[in-house]
CSV table of C-alpha atoms in Angstrom, one decimal:
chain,number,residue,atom,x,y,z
A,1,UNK,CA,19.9,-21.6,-20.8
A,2,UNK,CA,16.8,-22.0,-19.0
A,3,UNK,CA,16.8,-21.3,-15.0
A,4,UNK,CA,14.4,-23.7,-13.1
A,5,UNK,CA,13.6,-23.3,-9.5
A,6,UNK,CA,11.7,-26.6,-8.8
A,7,UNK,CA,9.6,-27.1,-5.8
A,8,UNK,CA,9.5,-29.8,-3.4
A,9,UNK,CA,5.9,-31.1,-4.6
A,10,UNK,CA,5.0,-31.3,-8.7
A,11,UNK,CA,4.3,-28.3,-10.0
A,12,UNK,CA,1.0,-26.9,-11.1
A,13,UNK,CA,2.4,-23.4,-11.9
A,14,UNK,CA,5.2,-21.3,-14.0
A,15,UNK,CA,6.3,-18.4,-15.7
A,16,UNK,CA,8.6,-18.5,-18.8
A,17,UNK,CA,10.4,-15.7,-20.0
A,18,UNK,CA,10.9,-15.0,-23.8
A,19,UNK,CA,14.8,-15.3,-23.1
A,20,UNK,CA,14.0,-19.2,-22.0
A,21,UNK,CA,14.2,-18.7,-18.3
A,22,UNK,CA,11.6,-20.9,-16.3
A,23,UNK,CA,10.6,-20.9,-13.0
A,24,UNK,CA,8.1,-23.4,-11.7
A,25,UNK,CA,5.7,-23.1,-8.6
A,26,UNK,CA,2.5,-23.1,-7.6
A,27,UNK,CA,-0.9,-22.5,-9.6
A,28,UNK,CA,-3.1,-19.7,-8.6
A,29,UNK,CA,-6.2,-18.0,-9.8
A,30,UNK,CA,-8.0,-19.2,-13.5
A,31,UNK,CA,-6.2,-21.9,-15.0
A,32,UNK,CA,-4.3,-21.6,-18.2
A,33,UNK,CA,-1.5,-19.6,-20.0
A,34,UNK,CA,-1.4,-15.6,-19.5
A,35,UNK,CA,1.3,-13.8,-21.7
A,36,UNK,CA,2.1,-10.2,-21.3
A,37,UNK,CA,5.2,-7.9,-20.0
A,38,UNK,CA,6.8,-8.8,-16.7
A,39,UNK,CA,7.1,-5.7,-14.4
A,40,UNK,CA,7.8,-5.3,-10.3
A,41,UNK,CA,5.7,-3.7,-7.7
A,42,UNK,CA,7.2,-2.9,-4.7
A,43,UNK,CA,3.8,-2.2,-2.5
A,44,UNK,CA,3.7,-4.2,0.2
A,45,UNK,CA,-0.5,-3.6,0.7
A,46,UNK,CA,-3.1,-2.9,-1.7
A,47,UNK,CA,-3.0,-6.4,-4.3
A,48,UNK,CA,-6.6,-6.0,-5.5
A,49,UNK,CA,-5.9,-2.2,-6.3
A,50,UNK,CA,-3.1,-2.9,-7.7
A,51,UNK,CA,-4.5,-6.4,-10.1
A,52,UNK,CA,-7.5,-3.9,-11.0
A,53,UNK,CA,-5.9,-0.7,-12.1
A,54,UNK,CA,-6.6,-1.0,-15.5
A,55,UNK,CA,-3.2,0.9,-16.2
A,56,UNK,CA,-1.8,-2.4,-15.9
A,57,UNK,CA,-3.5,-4.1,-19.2
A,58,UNK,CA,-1.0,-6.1,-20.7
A,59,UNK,CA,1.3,-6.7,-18.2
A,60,UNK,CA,2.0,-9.6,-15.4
A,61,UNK,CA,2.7,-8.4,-11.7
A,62,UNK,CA,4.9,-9.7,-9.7
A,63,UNK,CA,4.9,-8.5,-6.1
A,64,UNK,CA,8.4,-8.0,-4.3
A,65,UNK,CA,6.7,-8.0,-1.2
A,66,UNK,CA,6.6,-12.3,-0.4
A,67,UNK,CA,3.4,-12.2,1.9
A,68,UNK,CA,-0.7,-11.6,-0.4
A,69,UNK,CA,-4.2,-12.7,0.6
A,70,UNK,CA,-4.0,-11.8,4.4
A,71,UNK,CA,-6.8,-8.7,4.2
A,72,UNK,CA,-8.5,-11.3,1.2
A,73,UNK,CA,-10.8,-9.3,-1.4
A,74,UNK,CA,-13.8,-7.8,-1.8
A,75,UNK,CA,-16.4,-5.7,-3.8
A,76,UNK,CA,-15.0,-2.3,-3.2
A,77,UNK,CA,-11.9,-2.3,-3.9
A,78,UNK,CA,-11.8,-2.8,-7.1
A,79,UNK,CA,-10.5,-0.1,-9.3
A,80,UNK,CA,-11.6,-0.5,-12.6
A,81,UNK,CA,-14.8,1.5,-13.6
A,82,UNK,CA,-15.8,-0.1,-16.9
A,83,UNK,CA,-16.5,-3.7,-17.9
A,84,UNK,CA,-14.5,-4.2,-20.4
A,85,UNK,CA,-11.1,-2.8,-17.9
A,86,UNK,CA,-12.5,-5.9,-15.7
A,87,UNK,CA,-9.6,-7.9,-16.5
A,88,UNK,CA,-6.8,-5.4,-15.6
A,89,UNK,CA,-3.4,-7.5,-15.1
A,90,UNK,CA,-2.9,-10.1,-16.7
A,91,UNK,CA,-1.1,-12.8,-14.9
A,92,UNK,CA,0.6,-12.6,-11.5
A,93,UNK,CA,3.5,-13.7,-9.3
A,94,UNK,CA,4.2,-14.3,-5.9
A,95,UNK,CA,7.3,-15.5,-3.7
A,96,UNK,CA,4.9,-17.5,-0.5
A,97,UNK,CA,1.2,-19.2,-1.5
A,98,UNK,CA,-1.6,-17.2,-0.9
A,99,UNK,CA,-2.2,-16.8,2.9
A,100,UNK,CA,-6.1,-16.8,4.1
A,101,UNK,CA,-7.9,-14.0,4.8
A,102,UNK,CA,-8.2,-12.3,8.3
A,103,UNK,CA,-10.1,-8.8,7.5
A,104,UNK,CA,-13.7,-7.3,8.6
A,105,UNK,CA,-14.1,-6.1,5.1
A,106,UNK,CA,-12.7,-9.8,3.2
A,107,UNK,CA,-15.1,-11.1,1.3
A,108,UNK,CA,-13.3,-14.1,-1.0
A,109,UNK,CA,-10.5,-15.5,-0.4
A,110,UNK,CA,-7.7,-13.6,-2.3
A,111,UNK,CA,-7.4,-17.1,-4.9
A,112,UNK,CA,-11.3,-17.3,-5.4
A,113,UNK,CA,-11.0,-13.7,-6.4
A,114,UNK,CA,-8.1,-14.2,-8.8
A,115,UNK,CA,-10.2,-16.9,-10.4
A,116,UNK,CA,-13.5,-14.7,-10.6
A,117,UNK,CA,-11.3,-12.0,-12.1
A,118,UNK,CA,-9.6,-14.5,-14.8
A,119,UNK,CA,-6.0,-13.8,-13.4
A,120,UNK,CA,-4.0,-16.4,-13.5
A,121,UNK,CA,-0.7,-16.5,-11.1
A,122,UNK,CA,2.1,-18.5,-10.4
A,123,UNK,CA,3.8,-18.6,-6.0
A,124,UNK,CA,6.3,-19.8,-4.5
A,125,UNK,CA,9.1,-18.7,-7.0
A,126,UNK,CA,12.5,-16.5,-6.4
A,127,UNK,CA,10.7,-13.3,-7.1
A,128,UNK,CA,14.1,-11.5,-5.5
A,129,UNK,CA,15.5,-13.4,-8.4
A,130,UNK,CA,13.1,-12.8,-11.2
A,131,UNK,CA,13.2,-8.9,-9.9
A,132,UNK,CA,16.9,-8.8,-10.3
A,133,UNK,CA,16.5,-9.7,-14.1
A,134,UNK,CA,14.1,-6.9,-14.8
A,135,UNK,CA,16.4,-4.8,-13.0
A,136,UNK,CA,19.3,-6.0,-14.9
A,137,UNK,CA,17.4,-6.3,-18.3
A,138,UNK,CA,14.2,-4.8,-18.3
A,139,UNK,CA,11.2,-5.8,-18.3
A,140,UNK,CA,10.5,-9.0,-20.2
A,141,UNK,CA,7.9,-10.5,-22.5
A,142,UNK,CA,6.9,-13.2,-20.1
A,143,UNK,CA,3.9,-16.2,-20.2
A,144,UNK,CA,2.4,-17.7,-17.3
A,145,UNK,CA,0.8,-21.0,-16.8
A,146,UNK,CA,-1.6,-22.6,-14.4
A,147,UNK,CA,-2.2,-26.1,-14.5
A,148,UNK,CA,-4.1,-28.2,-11.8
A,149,UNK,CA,-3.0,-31.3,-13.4
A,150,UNK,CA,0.6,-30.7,-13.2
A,151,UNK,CA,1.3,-30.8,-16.8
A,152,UNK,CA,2.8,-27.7,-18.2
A,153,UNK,CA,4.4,-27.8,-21.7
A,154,UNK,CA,7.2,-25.7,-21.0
A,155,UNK,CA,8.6,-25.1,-24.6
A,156,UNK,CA,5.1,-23.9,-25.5
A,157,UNK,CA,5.0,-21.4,-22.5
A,158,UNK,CA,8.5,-20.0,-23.9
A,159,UNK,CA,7.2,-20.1,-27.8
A,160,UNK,CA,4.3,-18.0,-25.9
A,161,UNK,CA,6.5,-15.3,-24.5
A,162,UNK,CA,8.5,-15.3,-27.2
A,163,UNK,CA,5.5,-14.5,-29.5
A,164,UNK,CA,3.7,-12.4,-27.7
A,165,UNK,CA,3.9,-8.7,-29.2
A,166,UNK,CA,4.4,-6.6,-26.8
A,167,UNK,CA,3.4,-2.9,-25.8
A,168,UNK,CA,5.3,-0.5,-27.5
A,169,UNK,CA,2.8,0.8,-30.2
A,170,UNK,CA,-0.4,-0.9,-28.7
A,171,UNK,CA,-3.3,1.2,-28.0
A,172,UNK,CA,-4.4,-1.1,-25.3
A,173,UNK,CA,-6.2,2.1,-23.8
A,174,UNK,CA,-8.7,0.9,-26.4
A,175,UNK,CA,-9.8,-1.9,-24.8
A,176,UNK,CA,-10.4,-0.5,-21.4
A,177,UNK,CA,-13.0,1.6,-22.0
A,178,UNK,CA,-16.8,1.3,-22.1
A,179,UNK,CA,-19.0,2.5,-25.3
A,180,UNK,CA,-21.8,4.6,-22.8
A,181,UNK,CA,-21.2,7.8,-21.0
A,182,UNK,CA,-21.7,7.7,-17.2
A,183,UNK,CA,-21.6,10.2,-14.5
A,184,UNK,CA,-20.0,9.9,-10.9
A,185,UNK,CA,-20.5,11.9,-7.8
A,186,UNK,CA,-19.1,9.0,-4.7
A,187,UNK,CA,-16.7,10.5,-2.8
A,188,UNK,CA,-13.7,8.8,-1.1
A,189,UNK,CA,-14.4,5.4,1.5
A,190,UNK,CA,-15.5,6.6,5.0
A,191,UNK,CA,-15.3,4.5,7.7
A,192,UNK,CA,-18.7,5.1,8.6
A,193,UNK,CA,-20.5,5.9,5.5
A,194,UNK,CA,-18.0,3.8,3.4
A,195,UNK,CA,-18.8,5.2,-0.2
A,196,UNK,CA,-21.0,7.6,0.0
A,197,UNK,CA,-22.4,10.4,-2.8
A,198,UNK,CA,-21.8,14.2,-2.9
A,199,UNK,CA,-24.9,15.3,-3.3
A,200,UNK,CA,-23.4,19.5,-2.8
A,201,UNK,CA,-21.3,19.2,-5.7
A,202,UNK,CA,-20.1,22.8,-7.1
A,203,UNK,CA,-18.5,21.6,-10.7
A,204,UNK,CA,-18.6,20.3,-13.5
A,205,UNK,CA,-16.3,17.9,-14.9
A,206,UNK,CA,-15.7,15.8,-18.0
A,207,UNK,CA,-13.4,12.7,-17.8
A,208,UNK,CA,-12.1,11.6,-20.9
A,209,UNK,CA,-11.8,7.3,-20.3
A,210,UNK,CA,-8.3,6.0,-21.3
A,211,UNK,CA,-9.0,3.2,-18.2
A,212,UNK,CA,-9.6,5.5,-15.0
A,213,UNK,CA,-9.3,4.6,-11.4
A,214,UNK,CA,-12.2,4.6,-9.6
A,215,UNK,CA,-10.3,6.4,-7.2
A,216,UNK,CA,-9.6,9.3,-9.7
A,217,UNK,CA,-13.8,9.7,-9.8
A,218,UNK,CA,-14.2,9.8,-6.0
A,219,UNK,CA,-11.4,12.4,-5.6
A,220,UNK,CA,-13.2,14.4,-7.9
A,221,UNK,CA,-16.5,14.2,-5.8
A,222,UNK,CA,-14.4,14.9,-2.4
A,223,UNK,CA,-13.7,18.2,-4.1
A,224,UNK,CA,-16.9,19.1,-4.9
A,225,UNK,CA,-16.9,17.8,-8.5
A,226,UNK,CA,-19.8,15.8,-10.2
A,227,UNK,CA,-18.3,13.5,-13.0
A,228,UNK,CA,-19.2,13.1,-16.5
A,229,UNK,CA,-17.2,10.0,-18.1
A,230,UNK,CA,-16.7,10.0,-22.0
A,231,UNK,CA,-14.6,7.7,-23.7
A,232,UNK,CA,-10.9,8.8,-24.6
A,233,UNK,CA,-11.9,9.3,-28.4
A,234,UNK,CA,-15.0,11.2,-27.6
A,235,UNK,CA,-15.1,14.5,-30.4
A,236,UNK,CA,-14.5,17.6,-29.1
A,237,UNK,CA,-17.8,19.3,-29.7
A,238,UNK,CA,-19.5,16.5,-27.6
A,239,UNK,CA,-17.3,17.1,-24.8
A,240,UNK,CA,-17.7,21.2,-24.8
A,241,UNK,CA,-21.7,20.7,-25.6
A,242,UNK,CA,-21.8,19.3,-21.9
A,243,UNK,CA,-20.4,23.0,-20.6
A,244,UNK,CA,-17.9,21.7,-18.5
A,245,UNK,CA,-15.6,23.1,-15.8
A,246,UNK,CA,-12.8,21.4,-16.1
A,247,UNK,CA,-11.7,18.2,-18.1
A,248,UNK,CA,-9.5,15.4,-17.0
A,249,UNK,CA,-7.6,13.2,-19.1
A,250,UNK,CA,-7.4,9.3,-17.1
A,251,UNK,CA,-4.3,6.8,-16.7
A,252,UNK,CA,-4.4,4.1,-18.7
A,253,UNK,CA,-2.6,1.4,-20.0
A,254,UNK,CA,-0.2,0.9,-23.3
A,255,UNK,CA,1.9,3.2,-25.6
A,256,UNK,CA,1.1,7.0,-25.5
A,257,UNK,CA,2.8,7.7,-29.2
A,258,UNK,CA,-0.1,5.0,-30.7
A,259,UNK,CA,-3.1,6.1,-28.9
A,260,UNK,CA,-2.5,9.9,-29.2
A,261,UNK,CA,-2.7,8.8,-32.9
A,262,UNK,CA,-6.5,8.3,-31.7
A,263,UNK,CA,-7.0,10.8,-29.6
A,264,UNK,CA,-4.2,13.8,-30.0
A,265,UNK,CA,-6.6,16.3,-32.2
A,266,UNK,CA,-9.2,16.5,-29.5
A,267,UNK,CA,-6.9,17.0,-26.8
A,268,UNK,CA,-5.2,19.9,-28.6
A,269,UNK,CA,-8.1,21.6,-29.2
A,270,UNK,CA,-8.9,20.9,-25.3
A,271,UNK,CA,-5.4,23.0,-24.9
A,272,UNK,CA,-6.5,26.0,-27.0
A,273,UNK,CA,-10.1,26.2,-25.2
A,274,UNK,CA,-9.1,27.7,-22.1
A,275,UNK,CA,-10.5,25.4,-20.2
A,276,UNK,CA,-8.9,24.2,-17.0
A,277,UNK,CA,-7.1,20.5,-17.8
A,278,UNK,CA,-6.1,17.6,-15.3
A,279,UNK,CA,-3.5,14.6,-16.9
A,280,UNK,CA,-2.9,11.9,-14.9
A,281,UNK,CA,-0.3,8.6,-15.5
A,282,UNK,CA,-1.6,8.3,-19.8
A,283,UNK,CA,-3.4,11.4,-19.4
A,284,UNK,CA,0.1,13.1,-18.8
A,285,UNK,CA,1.7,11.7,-21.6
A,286,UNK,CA,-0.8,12.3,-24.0
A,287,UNK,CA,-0.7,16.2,-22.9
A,288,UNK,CA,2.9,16.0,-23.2
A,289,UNK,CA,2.5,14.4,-26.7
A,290,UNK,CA,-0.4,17.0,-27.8
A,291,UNK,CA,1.9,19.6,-26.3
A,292,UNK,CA,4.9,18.5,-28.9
A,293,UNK,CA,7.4,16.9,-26.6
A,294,UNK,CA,8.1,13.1,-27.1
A,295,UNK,CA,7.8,10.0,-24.9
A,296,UNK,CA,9.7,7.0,-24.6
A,297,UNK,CA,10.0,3.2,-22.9
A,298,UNK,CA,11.7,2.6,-19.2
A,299,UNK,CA,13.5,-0.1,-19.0
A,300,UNK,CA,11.6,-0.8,-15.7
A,301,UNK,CA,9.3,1.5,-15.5
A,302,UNK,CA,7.7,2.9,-11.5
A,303,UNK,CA,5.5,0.3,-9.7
A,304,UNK,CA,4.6,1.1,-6.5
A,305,UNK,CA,3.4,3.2,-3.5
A,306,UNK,CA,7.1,4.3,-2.1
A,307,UNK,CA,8.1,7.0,-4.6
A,308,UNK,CA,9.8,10.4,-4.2
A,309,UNK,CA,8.6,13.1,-6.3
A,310,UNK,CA,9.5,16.5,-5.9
A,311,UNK,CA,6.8,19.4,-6.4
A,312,UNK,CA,8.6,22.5,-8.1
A,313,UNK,CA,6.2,24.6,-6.9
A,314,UNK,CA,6.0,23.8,-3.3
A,315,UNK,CA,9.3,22.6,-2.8
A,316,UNK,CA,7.9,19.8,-1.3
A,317,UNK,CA,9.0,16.1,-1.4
A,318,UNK,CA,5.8,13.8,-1.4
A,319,UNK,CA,5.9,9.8,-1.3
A,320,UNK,CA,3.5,8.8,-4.2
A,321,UNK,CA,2.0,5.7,-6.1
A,322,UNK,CA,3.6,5.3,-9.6
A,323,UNK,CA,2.5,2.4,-12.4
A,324,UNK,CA,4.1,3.5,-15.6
A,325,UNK,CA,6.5,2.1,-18.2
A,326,UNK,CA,7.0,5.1,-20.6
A,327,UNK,CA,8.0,8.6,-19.5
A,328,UNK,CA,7.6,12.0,-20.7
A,329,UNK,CA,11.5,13.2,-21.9
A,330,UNK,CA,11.9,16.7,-20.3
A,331,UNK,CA,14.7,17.6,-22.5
A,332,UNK,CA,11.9,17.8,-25.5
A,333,UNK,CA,9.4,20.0,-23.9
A,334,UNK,CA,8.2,22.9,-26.3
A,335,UNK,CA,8.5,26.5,-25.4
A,336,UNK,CA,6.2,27.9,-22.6
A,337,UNK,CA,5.7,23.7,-20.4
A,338,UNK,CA,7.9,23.4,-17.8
A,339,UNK,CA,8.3,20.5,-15.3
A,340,UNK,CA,6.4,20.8,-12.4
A,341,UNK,CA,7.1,17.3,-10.6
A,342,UNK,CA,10.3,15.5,-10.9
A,343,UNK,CA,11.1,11.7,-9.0
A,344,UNK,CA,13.7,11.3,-7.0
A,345,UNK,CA,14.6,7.7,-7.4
A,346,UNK,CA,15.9,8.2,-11.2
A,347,UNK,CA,15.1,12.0,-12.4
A,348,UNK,CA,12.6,11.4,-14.8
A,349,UNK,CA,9.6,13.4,-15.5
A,350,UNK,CA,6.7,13.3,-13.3
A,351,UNK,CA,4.8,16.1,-14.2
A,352,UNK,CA,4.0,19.3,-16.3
A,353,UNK,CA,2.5,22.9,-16.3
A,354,UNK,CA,1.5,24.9,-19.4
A,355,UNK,CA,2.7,28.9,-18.1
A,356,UNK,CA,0.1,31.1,-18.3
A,357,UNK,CA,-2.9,28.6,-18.3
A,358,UNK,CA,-5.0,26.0,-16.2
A,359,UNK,CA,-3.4,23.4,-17.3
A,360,UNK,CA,-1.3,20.6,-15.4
A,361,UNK,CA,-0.1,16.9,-15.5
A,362,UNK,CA,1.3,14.7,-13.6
A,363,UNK,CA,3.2,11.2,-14.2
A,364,UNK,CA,1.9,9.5,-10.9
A,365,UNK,CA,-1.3,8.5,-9.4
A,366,UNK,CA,-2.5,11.2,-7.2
A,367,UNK,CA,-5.5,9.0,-5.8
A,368,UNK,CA,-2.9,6.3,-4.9
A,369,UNK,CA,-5.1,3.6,-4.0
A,370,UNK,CA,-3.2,1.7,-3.0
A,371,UNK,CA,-0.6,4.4,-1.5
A,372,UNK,CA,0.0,7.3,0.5
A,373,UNK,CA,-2.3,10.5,0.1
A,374,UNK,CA,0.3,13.0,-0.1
A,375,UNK,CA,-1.2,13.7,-3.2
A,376,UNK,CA,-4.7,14.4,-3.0
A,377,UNK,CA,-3.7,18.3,-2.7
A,378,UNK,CA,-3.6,18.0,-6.8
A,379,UNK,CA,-7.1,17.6,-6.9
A,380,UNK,CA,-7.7,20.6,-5.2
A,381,UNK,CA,-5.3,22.8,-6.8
A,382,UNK,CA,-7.5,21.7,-10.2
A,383,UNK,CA,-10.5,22.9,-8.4
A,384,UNK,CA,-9.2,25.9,-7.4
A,385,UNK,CA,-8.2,26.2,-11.5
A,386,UNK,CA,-11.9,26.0,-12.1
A,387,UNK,CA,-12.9,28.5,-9.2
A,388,UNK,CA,-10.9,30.7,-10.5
A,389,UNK,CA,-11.9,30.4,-13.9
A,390,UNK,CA,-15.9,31.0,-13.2
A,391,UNK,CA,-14.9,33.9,-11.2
């Protein structure tokens, strides 16, 4: 039985879900229909991040915090660092319209931007309700529409979530990802400087492209690391013919058991070279996979920038920034890889370490952006991986 919250004025937006459930609102962002899987994010700053982290391919955000657009958009920001990842999210949803912007650094308004970036979102809706259903459920196929006009065919929008296929065994990591190698030495924002290059940089490192963070790339430079980018399928010889330091394996979006179908072989011979490995968010799970433990689907998956994870090594609690909707399952773990990071919130896997060489993983996004930096100590324990290894 469908569930329709109807606004006071005729609507121009909605969001069907494939079980028939409709909500109507408010158009936002490029008209038309967006399908893809309905997940929450609980960050309450940080929406353009968030809508450009190509991680989230394939999937419609809704944002449990009601208030977007007050700090507006603008060139920087962005996360995505290839053209083809410029479409990250799909769709989006939103509990209040979109407020004006009233920032130094805004540039568009935050529903010019959404346009520009081909997102198309749906406001004023129960997203307390609509959370409580993935909560309940998991998270759903879902279709959003945007209609200027007013006229939404709502049995087509549920036909469109219901036919929509879904992202358990998609390799959507292989649409993120440019064809052309590209290097990267911009450190992290500076108030002053704002993004400036490291033109010191001590190492060398590969990034193998499953849909990086920009974020991931300018960490790398604050440590003193010039980036080469490769694509995720990139052959081993072509990766080691570049000499590099250390090699990092990027989030990304979709189903780690399909695209380590694509990309597994080159990563395991990464694990025999003795080179010093970083996996972050995909890159973890694919390490895991390569490693011979297993993955599987959440049925809600971690959005957001308020997450416990314990570091084993530290005893440390840090507050990180999570987007995933499979995990690693510890109990599957070979010989020799133990847990090094675990979250608080459910017990799941958030990282890994190989025993007895440089290798380590993690299931959250140590650049954050948007988040808290309690992480950025995980790109320098890498470096220090690669120190040690030249000495």
């Amino acid at each position: 039985m469908a569930s329709k919250n109807q606004p006071d004025s005729p609507a121009t937006g909605a969001i069907a879900l494939a079980d028939g459930t409709v909500f109507l609102g408010t158009g936002s962002g490029a008209p038309g229909v967006a399908v893809g899987e309905l997940c929450f994010n609980t960050s309450i700053t940080g929406y353009q991040e968030i809508l450009t982290d190509p991680s989230y391919a394939g999937q419609v955000v809704l944002f449990t915090f009601p208030h977007v657009g007050n700090v507006g958009a603008n060139p920087d920001d962005h996360e995505e660092s290839s053209e083809p990842a410029a479409r990250a999210a799909t769709g989006a949803v939103f509990r209040e319209p979109i407020t004006p912007p009233s920032n130094w650094r805004a540039k568009d308004h935050f529903d010019a931007w959404l346009s520009k970036k081909n997102i198309t979102a749906v406001s004023g809706v129960d997203t307390r309700a609509l959370t409580r259903i993935i909560r309940e459920r998991g998270m759903p196929k879902c279709a959003v529409a945007h209609s200027p006009e007013g006229k939404i065919d709502i049995e087509a929008l549920i036909e469109a979530a219901r036919a929509w296929e879904g992202l358990e065994h998609a390799d959507l990591a292989l649409n993120v990802v440019g064809d052309a190698a590209y290097e990267n030495s911009e450190r992290l924002w500076d108030l002053v400087t704002g993004y400036a290059n490291n033109d010191q940089t001590e190492y060398h490192v590969v990034v193998l492209d499953y849909g990086v963070k920009k974020n991931i790339l300018r960490n790398l430079a604050h440590v003193g690391a010039r980036a080469t980018i490769l694509r995720g399928d990139a052959p081993y010889d072509e990766i080691m013919k570049l000499n590099p330091d250390g090699i990092v394996l990027s989030n990304g979006p979709g189903d780690p058991a399909a695209t380590i179908k694509r990309c597994g072989d080159t990563i395991r011979q990464l694990i025999d070279s003795g080179k010093p490995l970083l996996g972050i968010c995909l890159g973890h799970q694919l390490l895991a996979l390569a490693l011979g433990a297993k993955t599987m689907k959440m049925p809600q998956g971690h959005h957001g920038a308020n997450h416990p994870v314990k570091d084993f090594e530290t005893g440390k609690v840090e507050i990180v920034s999570m987007n995933h909707g499979f995990t690693v399952d510890p109990e599957t773990l070979p010989e020799g890889v133990e847990e090094s990071h675990k979250s608080l919130f459910d017990g799941t896997n958030s990282g890994l370490r190989v025993m007895g060489k440089p290798i380590i993983s993690v299931q959250h996004h140590p650049e954050a952006s948007p988040g808290p930096q309690d992480s950025f100590y995980l790109f320098e324990r890498f470096a220090s991986f690669m120190k040690d290894q030249r000495s």
